[in-house]
Every structure is written in C-alpha cells, then in structure tokens.
PDB file of C-alpha atoms and ligand atoms in Angstrom:
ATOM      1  CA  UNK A   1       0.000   0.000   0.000  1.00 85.00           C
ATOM      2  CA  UNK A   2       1.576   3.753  -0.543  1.00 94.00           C
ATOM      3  CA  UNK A   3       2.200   5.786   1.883  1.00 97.00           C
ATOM      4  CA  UNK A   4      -0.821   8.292   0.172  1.00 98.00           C
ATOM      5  CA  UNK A   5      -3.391   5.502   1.050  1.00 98.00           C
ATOM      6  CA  UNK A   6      -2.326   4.562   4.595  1.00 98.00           C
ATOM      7  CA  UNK A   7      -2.414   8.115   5.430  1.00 98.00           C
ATOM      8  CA  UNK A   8      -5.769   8.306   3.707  1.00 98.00           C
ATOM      9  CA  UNK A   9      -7.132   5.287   5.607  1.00 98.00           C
ATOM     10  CA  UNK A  10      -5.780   6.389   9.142  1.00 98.00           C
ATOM     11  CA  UNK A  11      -7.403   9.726   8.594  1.00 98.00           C
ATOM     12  CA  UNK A  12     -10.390   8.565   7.870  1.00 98.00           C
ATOM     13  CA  UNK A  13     -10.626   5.927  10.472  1.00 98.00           C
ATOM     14  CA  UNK A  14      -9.937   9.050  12.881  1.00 98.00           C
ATOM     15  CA  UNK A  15     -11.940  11.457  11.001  1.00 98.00           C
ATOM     16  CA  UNK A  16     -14.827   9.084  11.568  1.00 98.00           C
ATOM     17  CA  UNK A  17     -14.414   8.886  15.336  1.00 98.00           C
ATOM     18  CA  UNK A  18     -13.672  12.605  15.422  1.00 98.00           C
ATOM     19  CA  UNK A  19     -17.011  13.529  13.911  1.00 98.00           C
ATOM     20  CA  UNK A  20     -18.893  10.885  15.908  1.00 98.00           C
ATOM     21  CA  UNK A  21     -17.881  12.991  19.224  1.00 97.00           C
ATOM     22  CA  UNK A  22     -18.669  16.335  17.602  1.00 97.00           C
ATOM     23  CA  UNK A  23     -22.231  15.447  16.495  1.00 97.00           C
ATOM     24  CA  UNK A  24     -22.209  13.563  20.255  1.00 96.00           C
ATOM     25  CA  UNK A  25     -21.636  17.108  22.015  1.00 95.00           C
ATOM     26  CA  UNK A  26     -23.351  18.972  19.329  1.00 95.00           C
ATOM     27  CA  UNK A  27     -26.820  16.946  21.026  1.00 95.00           C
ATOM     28  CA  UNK A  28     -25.470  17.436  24.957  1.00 93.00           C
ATOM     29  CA  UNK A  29     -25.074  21.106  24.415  1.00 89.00           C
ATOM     30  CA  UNK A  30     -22.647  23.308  23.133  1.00 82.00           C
ATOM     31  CA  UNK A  31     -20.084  25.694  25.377  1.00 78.00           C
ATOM     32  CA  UNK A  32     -18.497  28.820  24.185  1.00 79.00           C
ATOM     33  CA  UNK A  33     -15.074  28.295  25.191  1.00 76.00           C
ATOM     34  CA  UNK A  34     -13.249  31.763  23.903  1.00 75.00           C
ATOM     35  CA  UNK A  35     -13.777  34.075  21.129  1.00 75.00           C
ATOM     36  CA  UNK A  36     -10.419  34.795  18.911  1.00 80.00           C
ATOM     37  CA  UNK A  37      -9.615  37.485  16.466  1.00 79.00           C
ATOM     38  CA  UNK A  38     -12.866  39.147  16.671  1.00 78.00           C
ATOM     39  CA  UNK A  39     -16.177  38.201  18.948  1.00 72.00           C
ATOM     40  CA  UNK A  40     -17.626  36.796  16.053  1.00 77.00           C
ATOM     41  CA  UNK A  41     -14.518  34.518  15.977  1.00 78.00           C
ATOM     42  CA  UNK A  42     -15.588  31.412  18.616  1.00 73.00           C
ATOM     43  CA  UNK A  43     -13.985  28.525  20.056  1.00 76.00           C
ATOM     44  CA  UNK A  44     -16.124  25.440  21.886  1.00 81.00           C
ATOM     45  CA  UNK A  45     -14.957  23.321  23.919  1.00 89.00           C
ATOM     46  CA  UNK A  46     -16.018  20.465  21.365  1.00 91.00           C
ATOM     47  CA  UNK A  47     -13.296  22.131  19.055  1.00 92.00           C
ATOM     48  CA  UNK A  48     -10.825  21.683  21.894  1.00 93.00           C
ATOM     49  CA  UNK A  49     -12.034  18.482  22.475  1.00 95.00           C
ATOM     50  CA  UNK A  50     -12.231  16.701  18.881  1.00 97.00           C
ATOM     51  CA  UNK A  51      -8.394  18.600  18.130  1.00 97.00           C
ATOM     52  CA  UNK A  52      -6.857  16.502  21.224  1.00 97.00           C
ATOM     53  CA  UNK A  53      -8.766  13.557  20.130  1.00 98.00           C
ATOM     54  CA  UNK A  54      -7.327  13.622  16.464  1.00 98.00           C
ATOM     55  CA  UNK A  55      -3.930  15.007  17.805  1.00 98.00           C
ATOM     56  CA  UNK A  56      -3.775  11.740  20.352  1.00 98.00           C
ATOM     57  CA  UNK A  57      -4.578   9.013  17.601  1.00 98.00           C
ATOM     58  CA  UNK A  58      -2.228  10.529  15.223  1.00 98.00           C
ATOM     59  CA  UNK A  59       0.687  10.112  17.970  1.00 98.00           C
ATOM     60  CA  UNK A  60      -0.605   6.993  18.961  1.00 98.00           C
ATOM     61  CA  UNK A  61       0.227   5.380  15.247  1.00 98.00           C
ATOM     62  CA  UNK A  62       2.738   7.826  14.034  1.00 98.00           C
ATOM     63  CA  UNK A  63       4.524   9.537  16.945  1.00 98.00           C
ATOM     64  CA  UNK A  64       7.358  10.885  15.190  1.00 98.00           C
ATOM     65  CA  UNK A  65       4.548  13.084  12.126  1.00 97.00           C
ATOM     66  CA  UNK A  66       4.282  16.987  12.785  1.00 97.00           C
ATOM     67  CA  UNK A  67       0.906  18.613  13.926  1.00 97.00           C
ATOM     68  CA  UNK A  68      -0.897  22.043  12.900  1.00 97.00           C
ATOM     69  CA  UNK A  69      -4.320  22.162  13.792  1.00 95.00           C
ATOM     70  CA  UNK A  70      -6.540  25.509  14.602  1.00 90.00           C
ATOM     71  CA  UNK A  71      -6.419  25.265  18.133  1.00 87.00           C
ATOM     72  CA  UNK A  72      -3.353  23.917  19.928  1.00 88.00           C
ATOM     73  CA  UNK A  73       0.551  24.296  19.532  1.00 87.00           C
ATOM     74  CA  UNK A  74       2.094  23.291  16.432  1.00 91.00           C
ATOM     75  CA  UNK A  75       4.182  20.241  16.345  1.00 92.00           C
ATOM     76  CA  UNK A  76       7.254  20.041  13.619  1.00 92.00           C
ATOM     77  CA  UNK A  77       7.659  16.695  14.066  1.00 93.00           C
ATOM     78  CA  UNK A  78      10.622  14.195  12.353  1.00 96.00           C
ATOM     79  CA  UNK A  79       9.092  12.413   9.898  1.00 97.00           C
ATOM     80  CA  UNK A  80       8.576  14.663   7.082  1.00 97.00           C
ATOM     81  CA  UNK A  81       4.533  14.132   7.293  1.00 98.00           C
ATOM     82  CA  UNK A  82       2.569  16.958   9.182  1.00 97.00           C
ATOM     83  CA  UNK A  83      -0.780  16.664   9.910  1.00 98.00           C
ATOM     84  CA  UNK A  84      -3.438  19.750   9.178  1.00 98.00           C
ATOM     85  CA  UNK A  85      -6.290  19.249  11.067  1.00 98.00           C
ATOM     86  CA  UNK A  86      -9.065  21.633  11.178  1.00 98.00           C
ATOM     87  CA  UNK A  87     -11.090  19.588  14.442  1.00 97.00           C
ATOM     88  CA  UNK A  88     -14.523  21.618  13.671  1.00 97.00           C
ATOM     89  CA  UNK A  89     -14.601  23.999  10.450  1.00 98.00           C
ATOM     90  CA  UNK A  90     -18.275  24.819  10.379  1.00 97.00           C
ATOM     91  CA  UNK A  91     -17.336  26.543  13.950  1.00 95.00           C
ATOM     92  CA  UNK A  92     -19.705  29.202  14.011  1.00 95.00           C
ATOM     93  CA  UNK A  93     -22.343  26.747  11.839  1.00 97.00           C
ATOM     94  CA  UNK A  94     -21.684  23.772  14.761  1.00 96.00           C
ATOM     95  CA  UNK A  95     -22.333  26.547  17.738  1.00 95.00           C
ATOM     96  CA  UNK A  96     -25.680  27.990  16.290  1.00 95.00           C
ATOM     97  CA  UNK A  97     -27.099  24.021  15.435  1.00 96.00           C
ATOM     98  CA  UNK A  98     -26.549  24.046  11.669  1.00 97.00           C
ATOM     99  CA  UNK A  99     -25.449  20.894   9.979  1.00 98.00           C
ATOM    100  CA  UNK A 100     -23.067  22.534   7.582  1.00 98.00           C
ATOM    101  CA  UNK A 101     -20.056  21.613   9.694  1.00 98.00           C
ATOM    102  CA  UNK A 102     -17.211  18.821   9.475  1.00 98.00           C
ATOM    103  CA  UNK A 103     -13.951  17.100  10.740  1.00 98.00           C
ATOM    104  CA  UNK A 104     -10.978  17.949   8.346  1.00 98.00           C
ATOM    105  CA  UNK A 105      -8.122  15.969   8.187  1.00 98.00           C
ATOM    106  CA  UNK A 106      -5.213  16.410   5.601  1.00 98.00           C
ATOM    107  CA  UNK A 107      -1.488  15.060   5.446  1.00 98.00           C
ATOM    108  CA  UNK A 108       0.879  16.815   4.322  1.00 98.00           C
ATOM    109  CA  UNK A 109       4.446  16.083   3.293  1.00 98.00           C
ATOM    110  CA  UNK A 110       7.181  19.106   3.911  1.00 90.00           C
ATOM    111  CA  UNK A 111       6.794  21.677   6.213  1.00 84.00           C
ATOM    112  CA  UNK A 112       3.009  23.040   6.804  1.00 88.00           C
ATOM    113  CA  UNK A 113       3.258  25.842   4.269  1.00 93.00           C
ATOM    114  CA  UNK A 114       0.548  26.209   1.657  1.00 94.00           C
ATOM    115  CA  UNK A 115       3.213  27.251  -1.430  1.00 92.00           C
ATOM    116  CA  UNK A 116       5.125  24.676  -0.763  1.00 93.00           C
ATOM    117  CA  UNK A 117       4.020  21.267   1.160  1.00 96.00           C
ATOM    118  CA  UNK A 118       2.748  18.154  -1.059  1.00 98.00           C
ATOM    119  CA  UNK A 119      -0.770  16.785  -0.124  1.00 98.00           C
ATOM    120  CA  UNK A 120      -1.150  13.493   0.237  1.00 98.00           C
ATOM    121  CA  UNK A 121      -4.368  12.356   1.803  1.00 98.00           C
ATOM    122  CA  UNK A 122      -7.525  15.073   2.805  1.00 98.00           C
ATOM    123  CA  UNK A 123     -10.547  13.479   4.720  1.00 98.00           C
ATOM    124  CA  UNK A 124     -13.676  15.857   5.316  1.00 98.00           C
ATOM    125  CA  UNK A 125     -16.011  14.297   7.718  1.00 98.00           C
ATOM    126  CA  UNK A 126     -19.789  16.046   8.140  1.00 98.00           C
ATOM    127  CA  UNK A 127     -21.464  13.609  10.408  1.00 98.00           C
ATOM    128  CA  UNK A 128     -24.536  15.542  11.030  1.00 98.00           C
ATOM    129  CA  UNK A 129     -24.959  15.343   7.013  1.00 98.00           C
ATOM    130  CA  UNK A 130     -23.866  11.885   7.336  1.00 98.00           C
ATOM    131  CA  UNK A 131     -21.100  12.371   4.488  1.00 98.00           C
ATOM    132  CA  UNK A 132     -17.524  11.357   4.437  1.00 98.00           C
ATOM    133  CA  UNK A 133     -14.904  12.583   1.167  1.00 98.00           C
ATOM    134  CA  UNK A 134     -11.855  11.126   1.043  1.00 98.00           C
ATOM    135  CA  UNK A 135      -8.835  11.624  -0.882  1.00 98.00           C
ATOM    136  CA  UNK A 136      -5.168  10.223  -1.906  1.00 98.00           C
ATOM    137  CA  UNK A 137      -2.577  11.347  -3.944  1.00 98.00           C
ATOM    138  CA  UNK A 138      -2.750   9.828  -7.019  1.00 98.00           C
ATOM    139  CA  UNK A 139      -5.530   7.496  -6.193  1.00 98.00           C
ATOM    140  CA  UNK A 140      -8.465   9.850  -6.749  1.00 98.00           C
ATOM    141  CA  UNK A 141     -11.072  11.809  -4.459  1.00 98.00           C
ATOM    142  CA  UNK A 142     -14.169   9.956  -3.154  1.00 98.00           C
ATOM    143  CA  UNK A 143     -17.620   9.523  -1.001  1.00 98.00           C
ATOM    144  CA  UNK A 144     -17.943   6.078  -0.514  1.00 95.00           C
ATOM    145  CA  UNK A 145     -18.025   4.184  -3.331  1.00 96.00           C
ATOM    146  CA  UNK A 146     -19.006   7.018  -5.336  1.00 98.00           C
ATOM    147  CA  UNK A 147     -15.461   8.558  -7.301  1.00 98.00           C
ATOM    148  CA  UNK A 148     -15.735  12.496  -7.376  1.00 98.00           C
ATOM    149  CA  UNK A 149     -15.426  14.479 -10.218  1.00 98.00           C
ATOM    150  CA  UNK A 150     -15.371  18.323 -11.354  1.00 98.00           C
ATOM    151  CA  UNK A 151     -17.939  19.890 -13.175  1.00 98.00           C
ATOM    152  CA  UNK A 152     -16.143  21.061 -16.248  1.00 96.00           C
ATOM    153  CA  UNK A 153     -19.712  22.821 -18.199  1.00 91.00           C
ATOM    154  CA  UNK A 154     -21.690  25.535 -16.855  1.00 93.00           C
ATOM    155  CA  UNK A 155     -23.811  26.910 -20.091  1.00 93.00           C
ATOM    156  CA  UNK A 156     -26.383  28.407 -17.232  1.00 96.00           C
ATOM    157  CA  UNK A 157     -23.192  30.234 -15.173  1.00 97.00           C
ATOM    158  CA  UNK A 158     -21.792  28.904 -12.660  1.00 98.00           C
ATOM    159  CA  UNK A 159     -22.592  27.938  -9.361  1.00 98.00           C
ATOM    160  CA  UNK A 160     -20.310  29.520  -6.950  1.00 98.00           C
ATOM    161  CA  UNK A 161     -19.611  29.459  -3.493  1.00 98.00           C
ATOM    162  CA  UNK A 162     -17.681  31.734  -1.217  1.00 98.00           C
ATOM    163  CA  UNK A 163     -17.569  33.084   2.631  1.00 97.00           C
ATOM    164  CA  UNK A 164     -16.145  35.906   4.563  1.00 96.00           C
ATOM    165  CA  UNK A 165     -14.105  36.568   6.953  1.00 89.00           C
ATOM    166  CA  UNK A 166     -14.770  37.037  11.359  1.00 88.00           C
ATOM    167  CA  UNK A 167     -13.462  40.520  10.782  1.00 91.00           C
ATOM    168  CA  UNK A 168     -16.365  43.226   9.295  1.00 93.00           C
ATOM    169  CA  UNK A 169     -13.955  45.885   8.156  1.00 93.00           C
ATOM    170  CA  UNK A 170     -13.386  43.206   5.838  1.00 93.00           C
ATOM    171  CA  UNK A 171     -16.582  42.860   4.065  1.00 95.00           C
ATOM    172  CA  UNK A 172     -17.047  45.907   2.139  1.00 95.00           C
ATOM    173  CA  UNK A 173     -14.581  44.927  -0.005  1.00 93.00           C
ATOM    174  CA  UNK A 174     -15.591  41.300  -0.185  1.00 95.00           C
ATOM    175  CA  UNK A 175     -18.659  42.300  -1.129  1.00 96.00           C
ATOM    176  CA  UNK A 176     -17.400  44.056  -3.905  1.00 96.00           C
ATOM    177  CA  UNK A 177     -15.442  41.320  -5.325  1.00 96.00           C
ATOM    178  CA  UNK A 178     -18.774  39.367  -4.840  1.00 98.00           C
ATOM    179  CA  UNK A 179     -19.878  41.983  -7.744  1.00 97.00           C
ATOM    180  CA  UNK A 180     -17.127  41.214  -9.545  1.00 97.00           C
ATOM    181  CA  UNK A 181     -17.548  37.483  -9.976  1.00 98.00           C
ATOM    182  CA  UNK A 182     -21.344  37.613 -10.484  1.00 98.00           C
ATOM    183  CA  UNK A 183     -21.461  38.440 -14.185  1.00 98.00           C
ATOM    184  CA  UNK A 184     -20.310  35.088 -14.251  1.00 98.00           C
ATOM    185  CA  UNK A 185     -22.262  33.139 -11.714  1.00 98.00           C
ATOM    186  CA  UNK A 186     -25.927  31.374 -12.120  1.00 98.00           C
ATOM    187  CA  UNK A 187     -25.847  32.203  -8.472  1.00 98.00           C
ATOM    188  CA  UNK A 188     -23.999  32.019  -5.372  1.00 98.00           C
ATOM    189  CA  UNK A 189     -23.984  29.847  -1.933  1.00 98.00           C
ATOM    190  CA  UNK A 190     -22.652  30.693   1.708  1.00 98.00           C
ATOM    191  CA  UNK A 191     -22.480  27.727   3.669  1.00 97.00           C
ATOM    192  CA  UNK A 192     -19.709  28.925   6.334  1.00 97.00           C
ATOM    193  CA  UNK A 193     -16.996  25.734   5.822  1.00 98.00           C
ATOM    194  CA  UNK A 194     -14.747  26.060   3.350  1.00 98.00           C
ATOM    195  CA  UNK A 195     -13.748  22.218   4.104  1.00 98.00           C
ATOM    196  CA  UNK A 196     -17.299  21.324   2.685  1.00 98.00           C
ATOM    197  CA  UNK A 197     -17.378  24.124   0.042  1.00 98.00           C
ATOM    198  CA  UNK A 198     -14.131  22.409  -1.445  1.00 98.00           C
ATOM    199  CA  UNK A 199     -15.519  18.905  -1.008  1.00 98.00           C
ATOM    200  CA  UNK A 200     -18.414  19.943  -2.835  1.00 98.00           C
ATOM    201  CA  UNK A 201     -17.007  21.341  -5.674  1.00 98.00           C
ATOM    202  CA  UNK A 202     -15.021  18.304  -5.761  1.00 99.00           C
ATOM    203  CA  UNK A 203     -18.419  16.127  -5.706  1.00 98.00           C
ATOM    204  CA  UNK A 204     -19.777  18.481  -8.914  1.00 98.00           C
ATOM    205  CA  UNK A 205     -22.579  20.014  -6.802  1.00 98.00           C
ATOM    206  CA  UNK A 206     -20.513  23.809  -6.955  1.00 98.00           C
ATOM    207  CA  UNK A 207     -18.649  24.995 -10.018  1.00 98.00           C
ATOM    208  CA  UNK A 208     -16.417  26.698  -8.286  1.00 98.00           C
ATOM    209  CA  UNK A 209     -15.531  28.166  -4.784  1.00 98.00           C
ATOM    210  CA  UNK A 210     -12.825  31.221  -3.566  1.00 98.00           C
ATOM    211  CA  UNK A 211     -12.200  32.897  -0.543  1.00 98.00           C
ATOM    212  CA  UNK A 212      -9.909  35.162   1.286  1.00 96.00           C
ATOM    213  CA  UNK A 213      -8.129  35.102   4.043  1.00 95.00           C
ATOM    214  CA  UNK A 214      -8.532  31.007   5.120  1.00 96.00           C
ATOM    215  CA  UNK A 215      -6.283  29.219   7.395  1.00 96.00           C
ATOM    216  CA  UNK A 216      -4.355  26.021   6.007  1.00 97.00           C
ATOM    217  CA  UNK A 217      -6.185  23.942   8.005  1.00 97.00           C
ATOM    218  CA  UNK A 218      -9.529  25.546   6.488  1.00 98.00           C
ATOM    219  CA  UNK A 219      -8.338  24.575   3.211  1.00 98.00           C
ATOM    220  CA  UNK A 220      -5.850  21.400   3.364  1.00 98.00           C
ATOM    221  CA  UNK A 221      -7.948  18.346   2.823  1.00 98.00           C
ATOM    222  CA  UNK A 222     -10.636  19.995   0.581  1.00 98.00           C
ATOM    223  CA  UNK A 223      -7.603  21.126  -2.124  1.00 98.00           C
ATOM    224  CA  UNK A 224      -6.884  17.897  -2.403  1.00 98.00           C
ATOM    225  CA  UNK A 225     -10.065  16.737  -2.650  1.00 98.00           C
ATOM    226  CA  UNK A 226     -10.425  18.992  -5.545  1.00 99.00           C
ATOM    227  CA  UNK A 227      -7.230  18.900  -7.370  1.00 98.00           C
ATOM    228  CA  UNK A 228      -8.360  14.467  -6.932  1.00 98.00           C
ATOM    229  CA  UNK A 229     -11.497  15.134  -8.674  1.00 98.00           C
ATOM    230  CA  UNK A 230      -9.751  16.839 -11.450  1.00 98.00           C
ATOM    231  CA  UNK A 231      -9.691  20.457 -10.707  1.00 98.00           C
ATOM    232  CA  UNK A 232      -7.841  23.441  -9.663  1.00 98.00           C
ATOM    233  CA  UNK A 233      -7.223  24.948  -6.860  1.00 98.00           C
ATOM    234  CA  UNK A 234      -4.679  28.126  -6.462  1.00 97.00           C
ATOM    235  CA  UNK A 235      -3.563  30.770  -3.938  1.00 96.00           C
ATOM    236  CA  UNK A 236      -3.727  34.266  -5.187  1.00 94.00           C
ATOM    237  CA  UNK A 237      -1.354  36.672  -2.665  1.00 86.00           C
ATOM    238  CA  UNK A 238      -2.784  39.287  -4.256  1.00 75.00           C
ATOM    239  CA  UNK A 239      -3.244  40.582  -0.405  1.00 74.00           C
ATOM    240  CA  UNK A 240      -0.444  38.631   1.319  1.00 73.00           C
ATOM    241  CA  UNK A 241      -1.982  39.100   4.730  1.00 83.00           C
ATOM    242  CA  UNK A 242      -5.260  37.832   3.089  1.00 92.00           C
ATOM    243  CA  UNK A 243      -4.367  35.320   0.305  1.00 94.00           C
ATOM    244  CA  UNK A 244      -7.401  34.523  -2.013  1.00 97.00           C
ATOM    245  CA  UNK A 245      -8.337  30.623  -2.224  1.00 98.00           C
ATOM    246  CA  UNK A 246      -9.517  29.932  -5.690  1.00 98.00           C
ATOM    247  CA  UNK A 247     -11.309  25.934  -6.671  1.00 98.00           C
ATOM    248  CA  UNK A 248     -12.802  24.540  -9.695  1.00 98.00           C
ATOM    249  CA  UNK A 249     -12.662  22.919 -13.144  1.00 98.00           C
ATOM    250  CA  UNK A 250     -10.340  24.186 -15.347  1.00 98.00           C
ATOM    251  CA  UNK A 251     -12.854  27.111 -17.062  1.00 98.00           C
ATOM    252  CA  UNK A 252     -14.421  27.886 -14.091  1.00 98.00           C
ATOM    253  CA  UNK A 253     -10.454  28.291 -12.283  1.00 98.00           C
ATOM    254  CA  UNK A 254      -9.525  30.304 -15.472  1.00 98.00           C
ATOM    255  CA  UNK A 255     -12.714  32.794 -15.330  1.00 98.00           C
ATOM    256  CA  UNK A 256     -11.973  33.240 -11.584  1.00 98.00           C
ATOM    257  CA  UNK A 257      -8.362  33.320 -11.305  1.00 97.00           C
ATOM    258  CA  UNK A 258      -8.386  36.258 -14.435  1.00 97.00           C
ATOM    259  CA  UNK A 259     -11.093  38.043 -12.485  1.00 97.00           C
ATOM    260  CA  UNK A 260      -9.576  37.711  -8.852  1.00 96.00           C
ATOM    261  CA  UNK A 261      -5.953  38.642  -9.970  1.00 93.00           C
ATOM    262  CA  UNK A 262      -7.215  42.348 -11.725  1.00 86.00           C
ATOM    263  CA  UNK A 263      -5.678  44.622  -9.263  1.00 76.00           C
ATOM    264  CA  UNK A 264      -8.277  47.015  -7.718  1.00 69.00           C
TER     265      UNK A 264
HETATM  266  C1  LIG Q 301     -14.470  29.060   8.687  1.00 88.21           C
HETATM  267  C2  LIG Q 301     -14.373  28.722   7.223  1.00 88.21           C
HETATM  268  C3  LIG Q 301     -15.353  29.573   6.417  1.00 88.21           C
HETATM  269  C4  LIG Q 301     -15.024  31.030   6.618  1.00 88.21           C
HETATM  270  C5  LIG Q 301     -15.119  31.380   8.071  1.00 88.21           C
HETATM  271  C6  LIG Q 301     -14.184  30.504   8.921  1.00 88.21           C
HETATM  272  P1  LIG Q 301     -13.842  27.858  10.955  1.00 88.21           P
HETATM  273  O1  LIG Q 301     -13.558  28.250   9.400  1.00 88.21           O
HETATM  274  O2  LIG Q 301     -14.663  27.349   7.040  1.00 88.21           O
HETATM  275  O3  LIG Q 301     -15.295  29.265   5.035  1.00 88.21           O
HETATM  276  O4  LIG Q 301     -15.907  31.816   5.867  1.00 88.21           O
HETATM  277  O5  LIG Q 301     -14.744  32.741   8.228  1.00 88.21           O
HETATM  278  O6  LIG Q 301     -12.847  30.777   8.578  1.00 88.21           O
HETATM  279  O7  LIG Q 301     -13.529  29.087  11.742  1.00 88.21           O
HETATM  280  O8  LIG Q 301     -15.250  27.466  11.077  1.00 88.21           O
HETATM  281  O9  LIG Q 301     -12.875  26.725  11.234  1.00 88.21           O
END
C-alpha cells in the first residue's frame, strides 16, 4: 500500500471517530469556550475536544509526524509528514445548530506551508450530514463508493460558493469582489466551511468556490479533494496578509483566477 493511502485510511478511520464525538456534544449542548480574532470569531470546547482527540490518535500510530491544527501548539515533528487538522470547520455553523459543519483531516508532506508542502491524503467528515470525502494522492477523491469528479460545463453560469471573513472591516470589499464574480455566476452559496465548500465542488454540486483570508487547516484536505477530482485549486497573494483561495474545473479556475488577480 503507498504511503498516500495509509495516510488516507488512518485519517479517515480518525476522522470518523472525530465527527462521531462532535455530532455527540453537538446533542449534549454546546459551550463557548473563547472568542479569537474578533467576537464573532468562537472557540467550543467540542473544538478543543475533537483537536486533542485527532492530535492523540495521530501520535498513537505515528509519533514521530508533525501537527498544525486551529487550536493547539504546532508540532514540527521528524518524519517529514505533518498533519493539518481543522477539528470543527463549520465553527460558528456547529455553535448555532446548523449541519453545515465537518472534521478535516489532511497530510501533508514538507513543512506546513501552503506554497510549498505536497498533499497526500484530505478526509472531510460532516457527520450531522452523514457524508464522508476522502482523498489520496494519485488514487483519486471519493464519497464512498461514489469517485468524485469536477464539473467542467456551466452553459447556465456557474454555481459559486464563497464566505467571509470574522473581521467586518473586511466585508465591504468582499462584497465588492462578490460583484465582480457575479457576471459570471448562475448564483452564489454561503455555507460557512470552506472544508465542505471544497468537497463539494469536488463532488460536482458547486462549479467553483474562492475565498480570502482562510487558514491552512480551512483549506488542506478539501484542495486535495479537488485537485483528486480533477480540478484546480490556487492561492492568489494578491493581499499577502489575506491570500485569495480559488477551486474549480479548469474554465471555471480560469474565469476566476483572471477576475480575482485584476488589481483594484
Ligand atoms: C471558517 C471557514 C469559512 C469562513 C469562516 C471561517 P472555521 O472556518 O470554514 O469558510 O468563511 O470565516 O474561517 O472558523 O469554522 O474553522
């Protein structure tokens, strides 16, 4: 077996039991734990809790891997590997009851940089949607037994999904690049996880998806998923402090990667 599909398999063996404890405290009751960047920015104590989980199987099979997840210390680690783990993305959907939120898992080999690590398994987990994608380099992306692919036609527009960020002096201009991409959109969807935007435009049920200002661990697993399923996914530093995430088939990428890059 590669080293792409064990990583794959562990993740989603601890993806799975991740998710199971989320949805588990989602029904006791959710806890506010701390609010980050902004007040709008949140923290549970199920994120805390799900992150140790994940961050204790990892070490338990591969001790010697790296660790960056949202909310504990990074870990370099000796092996190479480093794990990305967003424990809830979906925070703010998880704390108010909404569905729209999942476990996501990625592997990465090299350090934990965006530009330059090499993906080699993503796993995003939605267990109140009761949906698992999986992915390995090389080996294709995946729900089940179902293998994921890209739209790559959108004669109607295209269906586009996007999100914004915990800090409002942000969204005025967000907003206007929502203007911007419109003339090409059929219309456009806000679930609040990125993980699950990606994984869906991996699955062929958005076009495409972009976003600025997302952590690595927002993104890690889901660009795989993507770039699996026969997409695109790029990072436009346009803004270096907020770097503009940018998914979909190859037309869709094009349209939205010439539109996002116009300096304004
Ligand atoms: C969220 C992303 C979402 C973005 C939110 C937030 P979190 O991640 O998944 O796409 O719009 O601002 O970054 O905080 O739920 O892990």
């Amino acid at each position: 077996m590669t080293l792409a599909l064990e990583l794959r398999d562990l993740a989603t063996e601890i993806a799975r039991e991740a998710g199971e404890l989320a949805h588990r405290r989602r029904r006791e009751g959710v806890h506010l734990a701390a609010t980050k960047t902004t007040l709008a920015d949140i923290v549970t104590d199920a994120d805390r809790e799900v992150e140790a989980l994940i961050r204790a199987r990892i070490a338990e099979v591969r001790p010697d891997d790296g660790f960056l997840g949202e909310e504990s210390e990074a870990d370099v680690g000796v092996s190479g590997i480093t794990w990305v783990v967003d424990p809830i993305d979906g925070t703010v959907n998880y704390a108010y009851g909404m569905p729209a939120y999942n476990v996501s898992i990625a592997a990465v080999r090299g350090t934990p940089d965006p530009q330059s690590w090499e993906a080699l398994a993503g796993v995003v987990h939605a267990p109140a949607l009761g949906e698992i994608f999986t992915a390995a380099q090389g080996h294709g992306a995946w729900s089940g037994e179902t293998r994921l692919a890209v739209t790559t036609d959108t004669p109607a527009g295209a269906l586009l999904a996007t999100g914004f960020g915990y800090d409002p002096s942000t969204h005025d201009g967000d907003l206007a690049t929502v203007r911007r991409v419109m003339p090409m959109a059929r219309d456009l969807r806000r679930s609040g996880s990125a993980a699950l935007d990606l994984a869906y435009v991996a699955a062929g049920r958005l076009d495409g998806y972009y976003e600025r200002g997302l952590k690595p661990w927002d993104f890690a697993a889901g660009a795989l998923l993507v770039e699996e399923a026969g997409g695109l996914v790029s990072r436009l530093e346009v803004d270096s402090s907020r770097p503009m995430l940018i998914a979909g088939g190859r037309a869709v990428h094009a349209r939205l990667h010439g539109i996002l890059s116009e300096k304004r």
